[in-house]
C-alpha cells in the first residue's frame, strides 16, 4: 500500500479533508487508484467482514407521483407501461427469496403517499414476515429487536414520519433513500422546482428514518450533468456527517425520455463514470469502514464486471433482482438497464464464479445488518 495513504488511515478509517478527497477523485495516477482500491478492500475485510450479503430486490410498482428529471419512470413519462405487482406475486417473490437463502429483501417502487398504497405496504410487510417465518430462513437471522423472519429493506421514497413508523412496526427495519446529490443547488438542478421535490424534505425524511430506528441508507448518482469532483467529494463528507449505515451509489445513466437526457453529451464518458463510481466506493469504505456498501446494478450497464470491480473496491452487498422479466423491463429507470441478463439467483453465474475464485464467501441465510448500526447503538 502506498506509504502516504497508510499514514492517513486510522483504525477508524480515513480522516480526510475536502481537498484530499477532491485530489483523489481527480487523479489520473493509476498506481494511486490501485492503492486506494486495495486499501479499501483490506479495510472492508477487517471491519465489515470478508463476505458478501445478498438482498433479493423486488421492483413492486413503477407508478410514481414524482418527476425527477433523470428517471425513466417519472410520473410524466407517458411512454411507460405502468404496472403494480399483486399481493400474491409479492408474497411469491418473498418465498422465492427465502428458498434461495436470501435472508433479506428490498421492496422498491416509485413514490406514492396515498392511503391505499400505505396500507397495502403495511399489510404486505406483515404477510412477508409471517411467510418467511414459516419458511424457516436459515442462520442467525434476527432483527435487532430480537424478532426473526426475512430482513426487509424499503425503498419507497419520502413519506410522513408516522408512515415510516407504521412500516417499521410492521416489520421493515432498513430504508434506502438516496439524497441523489448532497449539494442543494445540484439537487434542485436535477429535480423539478416544486413542493414535491425539495432538498429540505429529502433531508427531513432521512432524519425521520433515523429517529424511527431504521438502519438508514442513502447515496448519490455519479456523473450527473452539472456535477463536479468537488460535488462528489462533498457527497462523501455528507455521508460521514449523516453517519449513515448503508450506501447505494452508482453511475448516472441517461434515459432518452427524460428532461436531463438533453445534457447527455456533457456528462463524463462511460469509462470515466465507471472509474469515478469505483473510486467513490473505495473512498467511502476508507471513510466509513463498517457500513454496508452496495455494488449497484447500474454499474453493470457500464461494464459486465462493474459489480465485481465495486466489490474489489470495498462494496459488500449485492441485490439480485427477483422481479419477473416482464415487469422488470417496465421498471425502466435508465437506458440499457440489465434485464434478462441478470439472474435472480447468483448461483452458477459468472459473478458467483468470480467470488469463488477470489475466496469471497456469499453469506446466504444472514440478514447482513451493517456493523456500523450496531456500533452506533452501543455508543
Ligand atoms: N422512488 C424511490 C426513490 O426515488 O427513492 C425508489 C425508487 S428510485 C427508481 C431508485 C433510485 O433509482 C433513485 O434513488 C435513483 O438514484 C436511481 N435512478 C433513477 N434514475 C436513474 C438514472 N437515470 N441513472 C441512474 N440511477 C437512476
Ligand atoms: Fe419516482 Fe424515485 Fe424515479 Fe424520482 S427516482 S421519479 S421518486 S421512481
mmCIF file of C-alpha atoms and ligand atoms in Angstrom:
data_model
loop_
_atom_site.group_PDB
_atom_site.id
_atom_site.type_symbol
_atom_site.label_atom_id
_atom_site.label_comp_id
_atom_site.label_asym_id
_atom_site.label_seq_id
_atom_site.Cartn_x
_atom_site.Cartn_y
_atom_site.Cartn_z
ATOM 1 C CA UNK A 1 0.000 0.000 0.000
ATOM 2 C CA UNK A 2 1.158 3.494 -0.804
ATOM 3 C CA UNK A 3 3.009 4.932 2.206
ATOM 4 C CA UNK A 4 1.265 8.327 2.318
ATOM 5 C CA UNK A 5 -2.078 6.545 2.262
ATOM 6 C CA UNK A 6 -1.085 4.364 5.197
ATOM 7 C CA UNK A 7 -0.146 7.425 7.177
ATOM 8 C CA UNK A 8 -3.600 8.952 6.997
ATOM 9 C CA UNK A 9 -5.505 5.749 7.695
ATOM 10 C CA UNK A 10 -6.506 5.268 11.312
ATOM 11 C CA UNK A 11 -8.217 2.226 12.843
ATOM 12 C CA UNK A 12 -11.481 4.135 12.496
ATOM 13 C CA UNK A 13 -10.849 4.809 8.829
ATOM 14 C CA UNK A 14 -9.708 7.782 6.899
ATOM 15 C CA UNK A 15 -9.564 11.301 8.266
ATOM 16 C CA UNK A 16 -9.602 13.284 5.043
ATOM 17 C CA UNK A 17 -10.280 16.855 4.124
ATOM 18 C CA UNK A 18 -12.178 18.095 1.127
ATOM 19 C CA UNK A 19 -9.009 18.905 -0.817
ATOM 20 C CA UNK A 20 -7.564 15.400 -0.322
ATOM 21 C CA UNK A 21 -10.795 13.772 -1.444
ATOM 22 C CA UNK A 22 -11.005 16.044 -4.477
ATOM 23 C CA UNK A 23 -7.417 15.246 -5.397
ATOM 24 C CA UNK A 24 -8.094 11.517 -5.106
ATOM 25 C CA UNK A 25 -11.210 11.792 -7.253
ATOM 26 C CA UNK A 26 -9.454 13.751 -9.980
ATOM 27 C CA UNK A 27 -6.133 11.905 -10.076
ATOM 28 C CA UNK A 28 -5.122 10.139 -13.268
ATOM 29 C CA UNK A 29 -2.389 8.257 -11.402
ATOM 30 C CA UNK A 30 -3.303 4.589 -11.825
ATOM 31 C CA UNK A 31 -0.994 3.498 -9.044
ATOM 32 C CA UNK A 32 -2.775 5.772 -6.598
ATOM 33 C CA UNK A 33 -6.136 4.448 -7.818
ATOM 34 C CA UNK A 34 -4.940 0.868 -7.237
ATOM 35 C CA UNK A 35 -3.623 1.777 -3.771
ATOM 36 C CA UNK A 36 -6.937 3.337 -2.760
ATOM 37 C CA UNK A 37 -8.870 0.326 -4.008
ATOM 38 C CA UNK A 38 -6.543 -2.159 -2.287
ATOM 39 C CA UNK A 39 -6.652 -0.230 0.996
ATOM 40 C CA UNK A 40 -10.449 -0.073 0.845
ATOM 41 C CA UNK A 41 -10.756 -3.813 0.175
ATOM 42 C CA UNK A 42 -8.434 -4.642 3.088
ATOM 43 C CA UNK A 43 -10.349 -2.336 5.424
ATOM 44 C CA UNK A 44 -13.666 -3.831 4.355
ATOM 45 C CA UNK A 45 -12.422 -7.330 5.151
ATOM 46 C CA UNK A 46 -11.255 -6.178 8.539
ATOM 47 C CA UNK A 47 -14.240 -4.065 9.605
ATOM 48 C CA UNK A 48 -17.251 -5.291 7.639
ATOM 49 C CA UNK A 49 -16.167 -8.917 7.251
ATOM 50 C CA UNK A 50 -14.945 -10.923 4.277
ATOM 51 C CA UNK A 51 -18.362 -11.966 2.940
ATOM 52 C CA UNK A 52 -20.958 -10.554 0.566
ATOM 53 C CA UNK A 53 -24.542 -10.054 1.758
ATOM 54 C CA UNK A 54 -27.475 -10.659 -0.564
ATOM 55 C CA UNK A 55 -30.775 -8.810 -0.807
ATOM 56 C CA UNK A 56 -33.456 -10.047 -3.163
ATOM 57 C CA UNK A 57 -34.765 -6.960 -4.974
ATOM 58 C CA UNK A 58 -38.470 -6.672 -5.829
ATOM 59 C CA UNK A 59 -39.477 -3.794 -8.100
ATOM 60 C CA UNK A 60 -43.069 -3.866 -6.911
ATOM 61 C CA UNK A 61 -44.516 -0.981 -8.950
ATOM 62 C CA UNK A 62 -43.426 1.698 -11.407
ATOM 63 C CA UNK A 63 -46.257 4.130 -10.624
ATOM 64 C CA UNK A 64 -44.755 7.376 -9.368
ATOM 65 C CA UNK A 65 -46.177 10.715 -8.285
ATOM 66 C CA UNK A 66 -42.828 12.448 -8.760
ATOM 67 C CA UNK A 67 -40.950 13.722 -11.755
ATOM 68 C CA UNK A 68 -37.248 13.544 -11.010
ATOM 69 C CA UNK A 69 -35.614 14.884 -14.162
ATOM 70 C CA UNK A 70 -33.296 11.875 -14.578
ATOM 71 C CA UNK A 71 -35.673 8.965 -14.026
ATOM 72 C CA UNK A 72 -37.340 6.946 -16.774
ATOM 73 C CA UNK A 73 -40.395 6.047 -14.661
ATOM 74 C CA UNK A 74 -41.144 9.659 -13.637
ATOM 75 C CA UNK A 75 -44.897 10.226 -13.497
ATOM 76 C CA UNK A 76 -44.976 12.430 -16.581
ATOM 77 C CA UNK A 77 -43.305 9.887 -18.830
ATOM 78 C CA UNK A 78 -46.375 8.756 -20.775
ATOM 79 C CA UNK A 79 -44.435 6.166 -22.765
ATOM 80 C CA UNK A 80 -44.020 3.811 -19.782
ATOM 81 C CA UNK A 81 -46.409 0.876 -19.371
ATOM 82 C CA UNK A 82 -47.343 1.127 -15.686
ATOM 83 C CA UNK A 83 -47.641 -1.969 -13.503
ATOM 84 C CA UNK A 84 -48.176 -2.978 -9.936
ATOM 85 C CA UNK A 85 -47.364 -6.467 -8.671
ATOM 86 C CA UNK A 86 -50.278 -8.173 -6.938
ATOM 87 C CA UNK A 87 -50.060 -9.198 -3.273
ATOM 88 C CA UNK A 88 -49.779 -12.824 -4.392
ATOM 89 C CA UNK A 89 -46.900 -12.016 -6.732
ATOM 90 C CA UNK A 90 -45.041 -10.149 -3.994
ATOM 91 C CA UNK A 91 -45.555 -12.902 -1.436
ATOM 92 C CA UNK A 92 -44.434 -15.440 -4.004
ATOM 93 C CA UNK A 93 -41.230 -13.430 -4.505
ATOM 94 C CA UNK A 94 -40.759 -13.381 -0.727
ATOM 95 C CA UNK A 95 -40.937 -17.163 -0.693
ATOM 96 C CA UNK A 96 -38.578 -17.362 -3.632
ATOM 97 C CA UNK A 97 -36.086 -15.159 -1.753
ATOM 98 C CA UNK A 98 -36.279 -17.379 1.318
ATOM 99 C CA UNK A 99 -35.867 -20.517 -0.777
ATOM 100 C CA UNK A 100 -32.778 -19.059 -2.443
ATOM 101 C CA UNK A 101 -31.364 -18.373 1.011
ATOM 102 C CA UNK A 102 -31.660 -14.600 0.665
ATOM 103 C CA UNK A 103 -32.471 -13.713 4.232
ATOM 104 C CA UNK A 104 -33.079 -10.109 3.227
ATOM 105 C CA UNK A 105 -35.285 -8.494 0.618
ATOM 106 C CA UNK A 106 -35.729 -4.969 -0.722
ATOM 107 C CA UNK A 107 -39.136 -3.642 -1.753
ATOM 108 C CA UNK A 108 -38.646 -0.813 -4.204
ATOM 109 C CA UNK A 109 -41.147 1.305 -6.152
ATOM 110 C CA UNK A 110 -41.958 4.723 -7.463
ATOM 111 C CA UNK A 111 -43.104 7.136 -4.774
ATOM 112 C CA UNK A 112 -46.748 7.140 -3.671
ATOM 113 C CA UNK A 113 -48.166 8.559 -0.473
ATOM 114 C CA UNK A 114 -51.878 7.798 -0.820
ATOM 115 C CA UNK A 115 -53.591 5.855 1.968
ATOM 116 C CA UNK A 116 -54.381 2.879 -0.211
ATOM 117 C CA UNK A 117 -50.722 2.377 -1.048
ATOM 118 C CA UNK A 118 -49.513 2.950 2.517
ATOM 119 C CA UNK A 119 -51.997 0.460 3.985
ATOM 120 C CA UNK A 120 -51.214 -2.109 1.359
ATOM 121 C CA UNK A 121 -47.493 -1.925 2.180
ATOM 122 C CA UNK A 122 -48.256 -2.293 5.900
ATOM 123 C CA UNK A 123 -50.319 -5.395 5.209
ATOM 124 C CA UNK A 124 -47.739 -6.828 2.871
ATOM 125 C CA UNK A 125 -44.934 -6.329 5.373
ATOM 126 C CA UNK A 126 -46.828 -8.346 7.963
ATOM 127 C CA UNK A 127 -47.548 -11.127 5.461
ATOM 128 C CA UNK A 128 -43.954 -11.195 4.218
ATOM 129 C CA UNK A 129 -42.767 -11.557 7.792
ATOM 130 C CA UNK A 130 -45.089 -14.461 8.521
ATOM 131 C CA UNK A 131 -44.336 -16.293 5.262
ATOM 132 C CA UNK A 132 -40.641 -16.087 5.814
ATOM 133 C CA UNK A 133 -41.048 -17.311 9.391
ATOM 134 C CA UNK A 134 -42.953 -20.363 8.195
ATOM 135 C CA UNK A 135 -40.300 -20.985 5.582
ATOM 136 C CA UNK A 136 -37.670 -21.005 8.285
ATOM 137 C CA UNK A 137 -34.915 -18.808 6.923
ATOM 138 C CA UNK A 138 -31.573 -20.260 7.927
ATOM 139 C CA UNK A 139 -28.836 -18.745 10.004
ATOM 140 C CA UNK A 140 -28.754 -16.169 12.730
ATOM 141 C CA UNK A 141 -31.481 -14.105 11.178
ATOM 142 C CA UNK A 142 -32.636 -11.891 13.992
ATOM 143 C CA UNK A 143 -33.953 -8.388 13.880
ATOM 144 C CA UNK A 144 -32.019 -6.090 16.229
ATOM 145 C CA UNK A 145 -35.113 -6.158 18.478
ATOM 146 C CA UNK A 146 -34.984 -9.970 18.660
ATOM 147 C CA UNK A 147 -37.668 -10.934 16.127
ATOM 148 C CA UNK A 148 -36.851 -13.205 13.207
ATOM 149 C CA UNK A 149 -38.067 -13.679 9.624
ATOM 150 C CA UNK A 150 -36.867 -12.047 6.424
ATOM 151 C CA UNK A 151 -34.895 -8.849 6.865
ATOM 152 C CA UNK A 152 -36.873 -6.193 4.988
ATOM 153 C CA UNK A 153 -35.455 -3.046 3.432
ATOM 154 C CA UNK A 154 -37.807 -0.480 1.934
ATOM 155 C CA UNK A 155 -37.014 1.912 -0.896
ATOM 156 C CA UNK A 156 -40.348 3.661 -1.336
ATOM 157 C CA UNK A 157 -39.386 7.309 -1.329
ATOM 158 C CA UNK A 158 -40.291 10.108 1.052
ATOM 159 C CA UNK A 159 -43.154 9.560 3.479
ATOM 160 C CA UNK A 160 -44.563 11.202 6.588
ATOM 161 C CA UNK A 161 -42.776 10.186 9.786
ATOM 162 C CA UNK A 162 -45.858 8.324 11.042
ATOM 163 C CA UNK A 163 -45.827 6.202 7.891
ATOM 164 C CA UNK A 164 -42.176 5.344 8.434
ATOM 165 C CA UNK A 165 -43.212 4.364 11.980
ATOM 166 C CA UNK A 166 -46.121 2.265 10.770
ATOM 167 C CA UNK A 167 -43.917 0.354 8.320
ATOM 168 C CA UNK A 168 -41.189 -0.126 10.925
ATOM 169 C CA UNK A 169 -43.725 -1.557 13.347
ATOM 170 C CA UNK A 170 -44.993 -3.843 10.573
ATOM 171 C CA UNK A 171 -41.563 -5.404 10.083
ATOM 172 C CA UNK A 172 -39.284 -3.262 7.903
ATOM 173 C CA UNK A 173 -36.018 -2.304 9.537
ATOM 174 C CA UNK A 174 -33.840 -0.772 6.820
ATOM 175 C CA UNK A 175 -34.659 2.065 4.441
ATOM 176 C CA UNK A 176 -32.874 3.289 1.335
ATOM 177 C CA UNK A 177 -33.423 6.883 0.329
ATOM 178 C CA UNK A 178 -30.733 8.374 -1.831
ATOM 179 C CA UNK A 179 -30.020 12.037 -1.390
ATOM 180 C CA UNK A 180 -29.132 11.821 -5.129
ATOM 181 C CA UNK A 181 -26.925 14.947 -4.843
ATOM 182 C CA UNK A 182 -25.994 16.348 -1.440
ATOM 183 C CA UNK A 183 -25.377 19.839 -2.768
ATOM 184 C CA UNK A 184 -28.713 21.708 -2.555
ATOM 185 C CA UNK A 185 -28.133 23.626 -5.808
ATOM 186 C CA UNK A 186 -27.263 20.499 -7.756
ATOM 187 C CA UNK A 187 -30.233 18.728 -6.147
ATOM 188 C CA UNK A 188 -32.527 21.432 -7.449
ATOM 189 C CA UNK A 189 -30.958 21.305 -10.911
ATOM 190 C CA UNK A 190 -31.913 17.654 -11.288
ATOM 191 C CA UNK A 191 -35.426 17.940 -9.852
ATOM 192 C CA UNK A 192 -38.498 19.994 -10.756
ATOM 193 C CA UNK A 193 -38.884 23.201 -8.806
ATOM 194 C CA UNK A 194 -41.990 22.418 -6.791
ATOM 195 C CA UNK A 195 -43.077 21.451 -3.284
ATOM 196 C CA UNK A 196 -42.883 17.724 -4.018
ATOM 197 C CA UNK A 197 -39.190 17.815 -4.847
ATOM 198 C CA UNK A 198 -37.403 19.850 -2.199
ATOM 199 C CA UNK A 199 -33.980 19.182 -0.744
ATOM 200 C CA UNK A 200 -35.248 20.063 2.711
ATOM 201 C CA UNK A 201 -37.951 17.407 2.529
ATOM 202 C CA UNK A 202 -35.425 14.793 1.457
ATOM 203 C CA UNK A 203 -33.116 15.635 4.355
ATOM 204 C CA UNK A 204 -36.038 15.653 6.793
ATOM 205 C CA UNK A 205 -37.038 12.178 5.611
ATOM 206 C CA UNK A 206 -33.512 10.892 6.246
ATOM 207 C CA UNK A 207 -33.613 12.363 9.744
ATOM 208 C CA UNK A 208 -37.074 10.920 10.416
ATOM 209 C CA UNK A 209 -35.956 7.469 9.325
ATOM 210 C CA UNK A 210 -33.036 7.577 11.714
ATOM 211 C CA UNK A 211 -35.262 8.731 14.596
ATOM 212 C CA UNK A 212 -37.769 5.961 13.968
ATOM 213 C CA UNK A 213 -34.982 3.404 14.328
ATOM 214 C CA UNK A 214 -34.275 2.246 10.784
ATOM 215 C CA UNK A 215 -30.845 1.409 9.512
ATOM 216 C CA UNK A 216 -30.581 4.250 7.059
ATOM 217 C CA UNK A 217 -29.063 4.032 3.609
ATOM 218 C CA UNK A 218 -28.523 6.851 1.189
ATOM 219 C CA UNK A 219 -26.441 7.531 -1.895
ATOM 220 C CA UNK A 220 -25.899 9.636 -4.976
ATOM 221 C CA UNK A 221 -25.701 9.294 -8.725
ATOM 222 C CA UNK A 222 -22.228 9.732 -10.165
ATOM 223 C CA UNK A 223 -21.541 11.565 -13.409
ATOM 224 C CA UNK A 224 -24.653 13.745 -13.419
ATOM 225 C CA UNK A 225 -24.879 16.814 -15.638
ATOM 226 C CA UNK A 226 -23.510 19.890 -13.797
ATOM 227 C CA UNK A 227 -21.716 17.659 -11.234
ATOM 228 C CA UNK A 228 -18.027 18.184 -10.468
ATOM 229 C CA UNK A 229 -15.496 16.166 -8.475
ATOM 230 C CA UNK A 230 -15.930 18.745 -5.731
ATOM 231 C CA UNK A 231 -19.622 17.827 -5.503
ATOM 232 C CA UNK A 232 -18.656 14.168 -5.174
ATOM 233 C CA UNK A 233 -16.040 14.891 -2.505
ATOM 234 C CA UNK A 234 -18.710 16.800 -0.591
ATOM 235 C CA UNK A 235 -21.111 13.866 -1.033
ATOM 236 C CA UNK A 236 -18.590 11.645 0.760
ATOM 237 C CA UNK A 237 -18.307 14.110 3.637
ATOM 238 C CA UNK A 238 -22.116 14.352 3.729
ATOM 239 C CA UNK A 239 -22.395 10.564 4.195
ATOM 240 C CA UNK A 240 -19.911 10.749 7.027
ATOM 241 C CA UNK A 241 -21.689 13.684 8.674
ATOM 242 C CA UNK A 242 -25.064 11.943 8.395
ATOM 243 C CA UNK A 243 -23.436 8.872 9.975
ATOM 244 C CA UNK A 244 -25.255 6.567 7.549
ATOM 245 C CA UNK A 245 -25.421 2.781 7.968
ATOM 246 C CA UNK A 246 -25.614 1.826 4.301
ATOM 247 C CA UNK A 247 -24.877 3.334 0.923
ATOM 248 C CA UNK A 248 -26.019 2.596 -2.592
ATOM 249 C CA UNK A 249 -24.448 4.810 -5.215
ATOM 250 C CA UNK A 250 -23.807 4.250 -8.866
ATOM 251 C CA UNK A 251 -23.346 5.932 -12.190
ATOM 252 C CA UNK A 252 -25.979 8.220 -13.655
ATOM 253 C CA UNK A 253 -27.193 6.715 -16.911
ATOM 254 C CA UNK A 254 -29.345 8.865 -19.175
ATOM 255 C CA UNK A 255 -32.855 7.756 -20.087
ATOM 256 C CA UNK A 256 -33.862 9.078 -23.522
ATOM 257 C CA UNK A 257 -37.390 10.107 -22.395
ATOM 258 C CA UNK A 258 -36.293 12.384 -19.544
ATOM 259 C CA UNK A 259 -35.544 16.116 -19.389
ATOM 260 C CA UNK A 260 -31.978 15.544 -18.175
ATOM 261 C CA UNK A 261 -31.122 13.464 -21.252
ATOM 262 C CA UNK A 262 -30.626 16.693 -23.233
ATOM 263 C CA UNK A 263 -27.342 17.151 -21.344
ATOM 264 C CA UNK A 264 -26.087 13.631 -22.074
ATOM 265 C CA UNK A 265 -23.306 14.926 -24.315
ATOM 266 C CA UNK A 266 -21.879 16.956 -21.426
ATOM 267 C CA UNK A 267 -21.503 14.168 -18.870
ATOM 268 C CA UNK A 268 -18.286 12.178 -18.341
ATOM 269 C CA UNK A 269 -17.660 9.211 -20.650
ATOM 270 C CA UNK A 270 -18.950 5.787 -19.557
ATOM 271 C CA UNK A 271 -15.358 4.762 -18.716
ATOM 272 C CA UNK A 272 -14.894 7.814 -16.528
ATOM 273 C CA UNK A 273 -18.271 7.359 -14.806
ATOM 274 C CA UNK A 274 -17.322 3.777 -14.037
ATOM 275 C CA UNK A 275 -13.906 4.788 -12.726
ATOM 276 C CA UNK A 276 -15.417 7.567 -10.608
ATOM 277 C CA UNK A 277 -18.060 5.208 -9.221
ATOM 278 C CA UNK A 278 -15.458 2.627 -8.221
ATOM 279 C CA UNK A 279 -13.305 5.303 -6.658
ATOM 280 C CA UNK A 280 -16.280 6.688 -4.739
ATOM 281 C CA UNK A 281 -16.909 3.199 -3.329
ATOM 282 C CA UNK A 282 -13.257 2.891 -2.293
ATOM 283 C CA UNK A 283 -13.138 6.344 -0.693
ATOM 284 C CA UNK A 284 -16.379 5.818 1.176
ATOM 285 C CA UNK A 285 -15.091 2.499 2.503
ATOM 286 C CA UNK A 286 -11.958 4.294 3.709
ATOM 287 C CA UNK A 287 -14.116 6.965 5.349
ATOM 288 C CA UNK A 288 -16.696 4.614 6.877
ATOM 289 C CA UNK A 289 -15.099 1.166 7.271
ATOM 290 C CA UNK A 290 -18.016 -0.662 8.923
ATOM 291 C CA UNK A 291 -21.031 0.415 6.862
ATOM 292 C CA UNK A 292 -22.713 -1.685 4.169
ATOM 293 C CA UNK A 293 -21.974 -0.527 0.629
ATOM 294 C CA UNK A 294 -23.858 -1.938 -2.352
ATOM 295 C CA UNK A 295 -22.335 -2.942 -5.665
ATOM 296 C CA UNK A 296 -25.206 -1.401 -7.642
ATOM 297 C CA UNK A 297 -26.939 -2.667 -10.760
ATOM 298 C CA UNK A 298 -26.236 0.486 -12.777
ATOM 299 C CA UNK A 299 -22.519 -0.396 -12.692
ATOM 300 C CA UNK A 300 -23.296 -3.410 -14.843
ATOM 301 C CA UNK A 301 -24.585 -1.168 -17.617
ATOM 302 C CA UNK A 302 -21.174 0.406 -17.953
ATOM 303 C CA UNK A 303 -19.201 -2.817 -17.634
ATOM 304 C CA UNK A 304 -20.088 -6.500 -17.412
ATOM 305 C CA UNK A 305 -17.687 -6.634 -14.466
ATOM 306 C CA UNK A 306 -18.911 -3.415 -12.843
ATOM 307 C CA UNK A 307 -20.194 -5.101 -9.697
ATOM 308 C CA UNK A 308 -17.027 -7.177 -9.357
ATOM 309 C CA UNK A 309 -14.932 -4.010 -9.558
ATOM 310 C CA UNK A 310 -17.047 -2.413 -6.825
ATOM 311 C CA UNK A 311 -16.527 -5.456 -4.611
ATOM 312 C CA UNK A 312 -12.789 -5.223 -5.126
ATOM 313 C CA UNK A 313 -13.059 -1.590 -4.014
ATOM 314 C CA UNK A 314 -14.848 -2.419 -0.756
ATOM 315 C CA UNK A 315 -18.551 -2.978 -1.559
ATOM 316 C CA UNK A 316 -20.131 -5.841 0.416
ATOM 317 C CA UNK A 317 -23.787 -6.050 -0.680
ATOM 318 C CA UNK A 318 -25.397 -7.195 -3.928
ATOM 319 C CA UNK A 319 -29.075 -7.067 -4.777
ATOM 320 C CA UNK A 320 -30.058 -9.766 -7.278
ATOM 321 C CA UNK A 321 -33.327 -8.851 -8.980
ATOM 322 C CA UNK A 322 -36.235 -11.177 -8.160
ATOM 323 C CA UNK A 323 -38.792 -9.310 -10.280
ATOM 324 C CA UNK A 324 -40.115 -11.293 -13.228
ATOM 325 C CA UNK A 325 -38.727 -10.292 -16.604
ATOM 326 C CA UNK A 326 -41.927 -8.753 -17.990
ATOM 327 C CA UNK A 327 -42.323 -6.257 -15.163
ATOM 328 C CA UNK A 328 -38.603 -5.750 -14.875
ATOM 329 C CA UNK A 329 -38.482 -4.371 -18.401
ATOM 330 C CA UNK A 330 -41.059 -1.727 -17.424
ATOM 331 C CA UNK A 331 -39.066 -0.671 -14.371
ATOM 332 C CA UNK A 332 -37.131 1.303 -16.899
ATOM 333 C CA UNK A 333 -35.086 3.822 -14.908
ATOM 334 C CA UNK A 334 -32.357 4.368 -17.494
ATOM 335 C CA UNK A 335 -31.357 3.166 -20.951
ATOM 336 C CA UNK A 336 -29.771 -0.291 -21.047
ATOM 337 C CA UNK A 337 -30.933 -1.357 -17.562
ATOM 338 C CA UNK A 338 -29.966 -5.023 -17.181
ATOM 339 C CA UNK A 339 -32.961 -7.258 -17.727
ATOM 340 C CA UNK A 340 -32.911 -10.900 -18.667
ATOM 341 C CA UNK A 341 -29.127 -10.870 -18.444
ATOM 342 C CA UNK A 342 -29.263 -10.590 -14.660
ATOM 343 C CA UNK A 343 -30.318 -13.721 -12.847
ATOM 344 C CA UNK A 344 -32.441 -13.817 -9.704
ATOM 345 C CA UNK A 345 -30.146 -16.459 -8.297
ATOM 346 C CA UNK A 346 -26.447 -15.724 -8.196
ATOM 347 C CA UNK A 347 -25.650 -19.442 -8.063
ATOM 348 C CA UNK A 348 -23.858 -20.721 -11.135
ATOM 349 C CA UNK A 349 -23.232 -17.281 -12.619
ATOM 350 C CA UNK A 350 -20.005 -15.626 -13.717
ATOM 351 C CA UNK A 351 -20.421 -13.410 -10.682
ATOM 352 C CA UNK A 352 -20.521 -16.410 -8.295
ATOM 353 C CA UNK A 353 -17.538 -17.953 -10.042
ATOM 354 C CA UNK A 354 -15.633 -14.706 -9.675
ATOM 355 C CA UNK A 355 -16.371 -14.593 -5.932
ATOM 356 C CA UNK A 356 -15.344 -18.240 -5.512
ATOM 357 C CA UNK A 357 -12.107 -17.601 -7.372
ATOM 358 C CA UNK A 358 -11.324 -14.694 -5.059
ATOM 359 C CA UNK A 359 -12.351 -16.675 -1.953
ATOM 360 C CA UNK A 360 -15.100 -14.177 -1.151
ATOM 361 C CA UNK A 361 -17.953 -16.054 0.562
ATOM 362 C CA UNK A 362 -21.611 -15.344 -0.274
ATOM 363 C CA UNK A 363 -23.392 -15.118 3.063
ATOM 364 C CA UNK A 364 -26.740 -16.783 2.484
ATOM 365 C CA UNK A 365 -29.172 -17.043 5.351
ATOM 366 C CA UNK A 366 -27.962 -13.896 7.087
ATOM 367 C CA UNK A 367 -29.685 -10.560 7.366
ATOM 368 C CA UNK A 368 -26.390 -8.782 6.928
ATOM 369 C CA UNK A 369 -27.028 -5.686 9.003
ATOM 370 C CA UNK A 370 -24.222 -3.143 8.952
ATOM 371 C CA UNK A 371 -21.701 -3.370 11.764
ATOM 372 C CA UNK A 372 -21.921 0.385 11.900
ATOM 373 C CA UNK A 373 -25.544 0.226 13.001
ATOM 374 C CA UNK A 374 -24.662 -1.992 15.956
ATOM 375 C CA UNK A 375 -21.606 0.081 16.835
ATOM 376 C CA UNK A 376 -23.521 3.349 16.915
ATOM 377 C CA UNK A 377 -26.245 1.790 19.044
ATOM 378 C CA UNK A 378 -23.677 0.537 21.525
ATOM 379 C CA UNK A 379 -22.219 4.028 21.948
HETATM 380 N N1 LIG B 1 -38.827 6.142 -5.801
HETATM 381 C C1 LIG B 1 -37.867 5.812 -4.820
HETATM 382 C C2 LIG B 1 -36.833 6.897 -4.679
HETATM 383 O O1 LIG B 1 -36.690 7.705 -5.584
HETATM 384 O O2 LIG B 1 -36.159 6.917 -3.641
HETATM 385 C C3 LIG B 1 -37.175 4.490 -5.070
HETATM 386 C C4 LIG B 1 -37.062 4.058 -6.479
HETATM 387 S S1 LIG B 1 -35.951 5.033 -7.463
HETATM 388 C C5 LIG B 1 -36.245 4.411 -9.054
HETATM 389 C C6 LIG B 1 -34.384 4.295 -7.018
HETATM 390 C C7 LIG B 1 -33.160 5.025 -7.499
HETATM 391 O O3 LIG B 1 -33.024 4.933 -8.901
HETATM 392 C C8 LIG B 1 -33.120 6.501 -7.242
HETATM 393 O O4 LIG B 1 -32.728 6.784 -5.930
HETATM 394 C C9 LIG B 1 -32.123 7.000 -8.284
HETATM 395 O O5 LIG B 1 -30.843 7.273 -7.723
HETATM 396 C C10 LIG B 1 -31.996 5.817 -9.254
HETATM 397 N N2 LIG B 1 -32.153 6.294 -10.638
HETATM 398 C C11 LIG B 1 -33.232 6.828 -11.203
HETATM 399 N N3 LIG B 1 -32.953 7.234 -12.465
HETATM 400 C C12 LIG B 1 -31.645 6.943 -12.680
HETATM 401 C C13 LIG B 1 -30.752 7.141 -13.779
HETATM 402 N N4 LIG B 1 -31.158 7.719 -14.895
HETATM 403 N N5 LIG B 1 -29.473 6.720 -13.648
HETATM 404 C C14 LIG B 1 -29.062 6.116 -12.510
HETATM 405 N N6 LIG B 1 -29.844 5.909 -11.435
HETATM 406 C C15 LIG B 1 -31.123 6.335 -11.526
HETATM 407 FE FE1 LIG B 2 -40.113 8.456 -8.857
HETATM 408 FE FE2 LIG B 2 -37.996 7.544 -7.495
HETATM 409 FE FE3 LIG B 2 -37.937 7.864 -10.180
HETATM 410 FE FE4 LIG B 2 -37.976 10.017 -8.614
HETATM 411 S S1 LIG B 2 -36.345 8.450 -8.722
HETATM 412 S S2 LIG B 2 -39.222 9.699 -10.450
HETATM 413 S S3 LIG B 2 -39.277 9.301 -6.955
HETATM 414 S S4 LIG B 2 -39.178 6.446 -9.032
#
